[in-house]
XYZ file of C-alpha atoms in Angstrom:
358
model
C 0.000 0.000 0.000
C 1.294 3.429 -0.969
C -1.611 5.751 -1.649
C -2.386 9.447 -1.230
C -5.512 10.602 0.643
C -6.484 12.633 -2.431
C -6.492 9.425 -4.478
C -8.710 7.711 -1.909
C -11.158 10.623 -1.964
C -11.292 10.669 -5.757
C -11.885 6.910 -5.870
C -14.603 6.693 -3.233
C -16.342 10.079 -3.134
C -18.746 9.026 -5.886
C -19.929 6.129 -3.734
C -20.523 8.416 -0.735
C -17.913 6.532 1.285
C -15.658 9.584 1.742
C -16.954 13.152 1.688
C -14.035 15.556 2.048
C -10.343 15.915 2.882
C -8.265 18.461 4.755
C -4.597 18.774 5.633
C -1.508 17.719 3.670
C -1.652 14.985 1.026
C 0.763 12.547 2.665
C 1.324 9.026 1.349
C -0.217 6.295 3.522
C 1.803 3.100 3.517
C -0.125 0.977 6.047
C -3.568 0.733 7.600
C -2.848 0.456 11.310
C -4.651 0.117 14.642
C -4.747 3.270 16.759
C -2.681 1.720 19.551
C 0.126 0.810 17.124
C 0.182 3.617 14.573
C 2.840 6.081 13.553
C 4.087 8.231 10.678
C 3.021 6.849 7.313
C -0.019 5.046 8.689
C -3.732 5.453 8.053
C -6.101 5.013 11.017
C -9.858 5.111 11.606
C -11.462 6.816 14.610
C -15.133 7.261 15.502
C -14.900 8.360 19.153
C -13.378 11.361 20.912
C -11.359 9.094 23.225
C -9.064 8.319 20.278
C -8.110 11.949 19.608
C -5.326 11.994 22.199
C -3.510 8.858 20.938
C -3.830 10.080 17.348
C -2.264 13.420 18.263
C 0.500 11.601 20.120
C 1.315 8.991 17.439
C 1.078 11.315 14.403
C -0.232 9.030 11.628
C -0.173 10.339 8.071
C -3.926 10.070 7.620
C -7.089 9.764 9.700
C -10.538 8.673 8.532
C -13.122 10.042 10.932
C -16.483 11.755 11.403
C -17.147 15.366 10.507
C -17.334 16.361 14.188
C -14.002 14.733 15.067
C -12.413 16.160 11.928
C -13.065 19.646 13.318
C -11.149 18.637 16.460
C -8.154 17.739 14.271
C -8.270 20.895 12.148
C -5.281 22.350 14.026
C -2.992 19.428 13.058
C -0.888 20.743 10.150
C 0.912 17.482 9.334
C -2.049 15.105 9.286
C -4.446 14.375 6.404
C -8.043 14.034 7.577
C -10.701 12.249 5.521
C -14.372 12.592 6.488
C -16.611 9.529 6.290
C -20.346 9.381 7.075
C -19.843 5.787 8.255
C -16.324 5.246 9.600
C -16.698 1.503 10.105
C -17.986 1.016 6.566
C -15.110 3.122 5.255
C -12.670 0.913 7.157
C -14.197 -2.217 5.620
C -14.030 -0.961 2.032
C -10.617 0.714 2.296
C -9.077 -2.369 3.925
C -10.586 -4.577 1.234
C -9.140 -2.275 -1.416
C -5.668 -1.583 -0.048
C -4.784 -4.094 2.669
C -6.690 -7.332 2.117
C -5.082 -10.709 1.591
C -4.569 -11.384 -2.100
C -5.953 -14.899 -2.413
C -4.634 -15.086 -5.968
C -1.029 -14.504 -4.906
C -0.212 -18.193 -4.581
C 3.192 -19.797 -4.240
C 1.943 -22.768 -6.271
C 1.366 -23.297 -10.000
C -2.059 -22.121 -11.148
C -3.273 -25.725 -11.073
C -1.122 -27.685 -8.648
C 0.007 -31.080 -9.951
C -1.202 -32.692 -6.712
C -4.788 -31.576 -7.360
C -7.245 -34.208 -8.585
C -9.658 -32.867 -11.205
C -12.136 -35.053 -13.043
C -11.713 -35.091 -16.799
C -15.265 -33.779 -17.297
C -14.463 -30.462 -15.584
C -13.627 -27.425 -17.714
C -11.310 -25.241 -15.647
C -11.419 -21.575 -16.745
C -8.046 -20.035 -17.488
C -8.068 -17.758 -14.437
C -9.119 -20.374 -11.858
C -6.568 -21.371 -9.205
C -6.491 -24.902 -7.770
C -4.202 -25.638 -4.829
C -2.372 -28.794 -3.751
C -4.510 -31.718 -2.690
C -7.763 -30.181 -3.926
C -10.318 -32.619 -5.346
C -12.872 -31.568 -7.976
C -15.413 -34.196 -8.930
C -17.343 -35.157 -12.048
C -19.309 -32.447 -13.880
C -18.438 -29.672 -11.436
C -19.036 -26.221 -12.924
C -16.449 -23.566 -12.040
C -17.059 -19.894 -12.758
C -14.300 -17.463 -13.774
C -11.862 -16.296 -11.123
C -12.649 -19.072 -8.637
C -9.928 -19.935 -6.090
C -9.836 -23.488 -4.704
C -7.213 -23.692 -1.971
C -5.292 -26.671 -0.610
C -7.260 -29.833 0.222
C -10.657 -28.341 -0.560
C -13.151 -30.846 -1.962
C -15.913 -30.146 -4.490
C -18.078 -33.207 -5.048
C -19.741 -34.177 -8.310
C -22.338 -31.942 -9.874
C -21.639 -28.922 -7.661
C -21.586 -25.386 -9.044
C -19.176 -22.649 -7.905
C -19.946 -19.086 -8.996
C -17.550 -16.457 -10.300
C -14.761 -15.205 -8.020
C -15.799 -17.387 -5.097
C -13.029 -18.573 -2.769
C -12.816 -21.964 -1.090
C -10.277 -21.863 1.732
C -8.218 -24.902 2.766
C -10.049 -28.027 3.789
C -13.604 -26.911 3.081
C -16.080 -29.298 1.425
C -18.875 -28.565 -1.037
C -21.146 -31.591 -1.277
C -22.580 -33.085 -4.443
C -25.075 -31.020 -6.454
C -24.785 -28.000 -4.144
C -24.812 -24.515 -5.653
C -22.475 -21.718 -4.580
C -23.097 -18.229 -5.968
C -20.694 -15.501 -7.052
C -18.274 -13.720 -4.696
C -18.846 -16.253 -1.916
C -16.167 -16.928 0.702
C -16.071 -20.377 2.283
C -13.547 -20.318 5.110
C -11.323 -23.166 6.228
C -12.969 -26.406 7.261
C -16.589 -25.468 6.576
C -18.834 -28.197 5.162
C -21.606 -27.308 2.743
C -24.049 -30.098 1.954
C -23.391 -32.673 4.645
C -26.245 -35.087 5.242
C -28.767 -33.754 7.731
C -29.617 -35.352 11.057
C -32.697 -37.455 10.374
C -33.530 -40.911 11.754
C -36.556 -43.138 12.270
C -36.931 -45.621 15.134
C -38.542 -49.025 15.333
C -40.389 -50.475 18.322
C -37.069 -51.304 19.999
C -35.831 -47.732 19.456
C -33.178 -48.757 16.985
C -32.232 -45.902 14.656
C -32.587 -45.968 10.872
C -30.991 -43.227 8.804
C -33.269 -41.184 6.542
C -31.271 -40.274 3.404
C -31.140 -36.553 2.714
C -31.302 -36.159 -1.044
C -31.763 -32.387 -1.331
C -28.980 -29.834 -1.660
C -27.664 -26.503 -0.351
C -27.970 -23.263 -2.313
C -25.694 -20.386 -1.277
C -26.532 -17.156 -3.100
C -24.106 -14.344 -4.021
C -21.826 -12.435 -1.594
C -22.269 -14.842 1.297
C -19.456 -15.466 3.809
C -19.391 -18.796 5.668
C -17.063 -19.035 8.693
C -14.513 -21.717 9.509
C -15.816 -25.109 10.636
C -19.447 -24.203 10.022
C -21.734 -27.024 8.838
C -24.738 -26.485 6.575
C -26.795 -29.619 6.012
C -28.455 -30.440 2.707
C -32.230 -30.623 2.558
C -34.060 -33.854 3.211
C -35.889 -32.937 0.026
C -35.516 -29.583 -1.700
C -32.819 -27.190 -0.526
C -31.257 -25.541 2.476
C -30.981 -21.911 1.385
C -28.696 -19.039 2.394
C -29.705 -15.894 0.561
C -27.522 -13.129 -0.842
C -25.322 -11.054 1.445
C -25.770 -13.182 4.568
C -22.735 -13.690 6.807
C -22.311 -16.717 9.041
C -19.620 -16.900 11.712
C -17.388 -19.836 12.626
C -18.721 -23.030 14.192
C -22.381 -22.554 13.362
C -24.765 -25.326 12.320
C -27.715 -25.014 9.957
C -29.951 -28.063 9.842
C -31.727 -29.467 6.789
C -34.059 -27.144 4.877
C -33.178 -24.067 6.935
C -33.628 -20.758 5.104
C -31.578 -17.646 5.965
C -32.783 -14.317 4.555
C -30.782 -11.676 2.741
C -28.112 -9.757 4.705
C -28.695 -11.712 7.911
C -25.906 -12.219 10.454
C -25.356 -15.407 12.441
C -22.690 -15.240 15.144
C -20.548 -18.100 16.440
C -22.084 -21.289 17.848
C -25.548 -20.526 16.515
C -27.478 -23.723 15.843
C -30.711 -23.787 13.838
C -32.849 -26.912 13.704
C -34.404 -28.212 10.516
C -36.817 -26.035 8.530
C -36.131 -22.888 10.569
C -36.897 -19.766 8.535
C -35.101 -16.464 9.124
C -36.261 -13.349 7.304
C -34.096 -10.569 5.922
C -31.546 -8.740 8.091
C -32.033 -11.001 11.099
C -29.149 -10.837 13.594
C -28.510 -13.876 15.797
C -25.864 -13.277 18.468
C -23.616 -16.046 19.753
C -25.169 -19.367 20.775
C -28.625 -18.611 19.445
C -30.661 -21.798 19.039
C -34.027 -22.807 17.613
C -36.324 -25.790 17.581
C -37.390 -27.051 14.179
C -39.982 -25.259 12.025
C -39.508 -21.921 13.830
C -40.071 -18.749 11.786
C -38.411 -15.382 12.490
C -39.571 -12.281 10.530
C -37.431 -9.557 8.974
C -35.364 -7.223 11.170
C -35.333 -9.293 14.352
C -32.315 -9.165 16.690
C -31.736 -12.221 18.924
C -29.526 -11.681 21.993
C -28.096 -13.360 25.112
C -28.163 -16.990 23.960
C -31.645 -16.619 22.588
C -33.540 -19.901 22.561
C -36.609 -20.114 20.326
C -39.124 -22.864 20.951
C -41.825 -21.099 18.923
C -42.028 -18.578 16.111
C -41.679 -14.821 16.542
C -44.488 -12.721 15.094
C -43.139 -9.150 14.975
C -39.783 -7.427 14.331
C -37.822 -6.293 17.386
C -35.170 -7.319 19.874
C -35.558 -10.575 21.786
C -33.343 -12.308 24.322
C -32.927 -15.269 26.635
C -34.490 -18.692 26.605
C -37.317 -19.191 26.128
C -36.929 -16.027 24.113
C -38.793 -12.905 25.295
C -38.919 -9.235 24.246
C -35.648 -7.562 25.224
C -37.060 -5.041 27.737
C -38.983 -7.765 29.531
C -35.874 -9.938 29.537
C -33.729 -7.130 30.997
C -36.243 -6.523 33.795
C -36.310 -10.232 34.610
C -32.516 -10.433 34.567
C -32.285 -7.477 36.951
C -34.415 -9.387 39.440
C -32.443 -12.636 39.205
C -29.597 -11.675 41.616
C -32.220 -10.841 44.290
C -34.227 -14.077 44.022
C -32.758 -15.586 47.203
C -33.424 -12.383 49.152
C -36.986 -12.238 47.805
C -37.541 -15.906 48.627
C -36.296 -15.378 52.195
C -38.586 -12.395 52.666
C -41.529 -14.327 51.207
C -40.969 -17.216 53.611
C -40.812 -14.741 56.521
C -44.086 -13.156 55.414
C -45.728 -16.595 55.087
C -44.514 -17.543 58.567
C -45.838 -14.286 60.043
C -49.208 -14.740 58.322
C -49.435 -18.263 59.707
C -48.689 -16.954 63.216
C -51.358 -14.262 62.853
C -53.869 -16.796 61.570
C -53.151 -19.115 64.491
C -53.503 -16.255 66.997
C -56.779 -15.178 65.400
C -58.051 -18.767 65.603
C -57.242 -19.023 69.316
C -58.986 -15.713 70.066
C -62.115 -16.831 68.317
């Protein structure tokens, strides 16, 4: 990275990501954290508490809000870029100037240790790492990157520019859209958890013959499992992001731009609407429906569907304000119980005294 703030502004002003610039046009050579920045660095700040360390460390450029930019107006040797959304600016600028280049491989474009079925047409700009396995009739879009030891089973489809990190698996007949990132060790299209029992409670596996469809711009975290449908498809819609170590059961549907944080587990046929946020360790029973714009917090556990948008927490899940009131009472339960028992004892004494008098 070696870029001038004026170049950044020219590139991103049309998208509304950056609005204005002040100060000298100094080259930025690194995007750095505030606590470890110095001359030549570019940093992002969205809170007044970061003004003092920025003044002390003297980075070349600062991306910040309009209000904080006014606080830095007296810094003659610091370029200041104004962003309406500092966190969004950080995401896009880091993607542009400081992201890992997944195409900068130390291996040949198609590693000789990769196993590719003869039926597969590999586009000229696709990279295939060592130990990767690509099965019969797999369709690869342009710009796809298949890293070491990734497996794509027969009949699967991988959309343009999607990246499969080391050790991930795409099961047979599954469909991956464009610009998808599958991180290390995730499994797309494993058989779902479905069994029948006889009169002696012996288990008999129910084959899951559906598939998984991942739409465009989805990110799937490391070691996440998404089961194929029993029939039909498990579906993750465009723009959704799923953290590491999550589990989506068979025939789950995740709406556009939803966020699932680590250790979330969704039972079969759960339906999430658009822009749903599930914080860590959210869980559902099967056939639960969650509408658009719901936020699930504090290990939310859903044993029934939610009807209206809003914030919900706890298990069984309840509206957030009700949950917070209940949680505030929890530390005093023993005290309240002790007082209740004292009141009951006193009432019994009064009742006994009244009985004797009568």
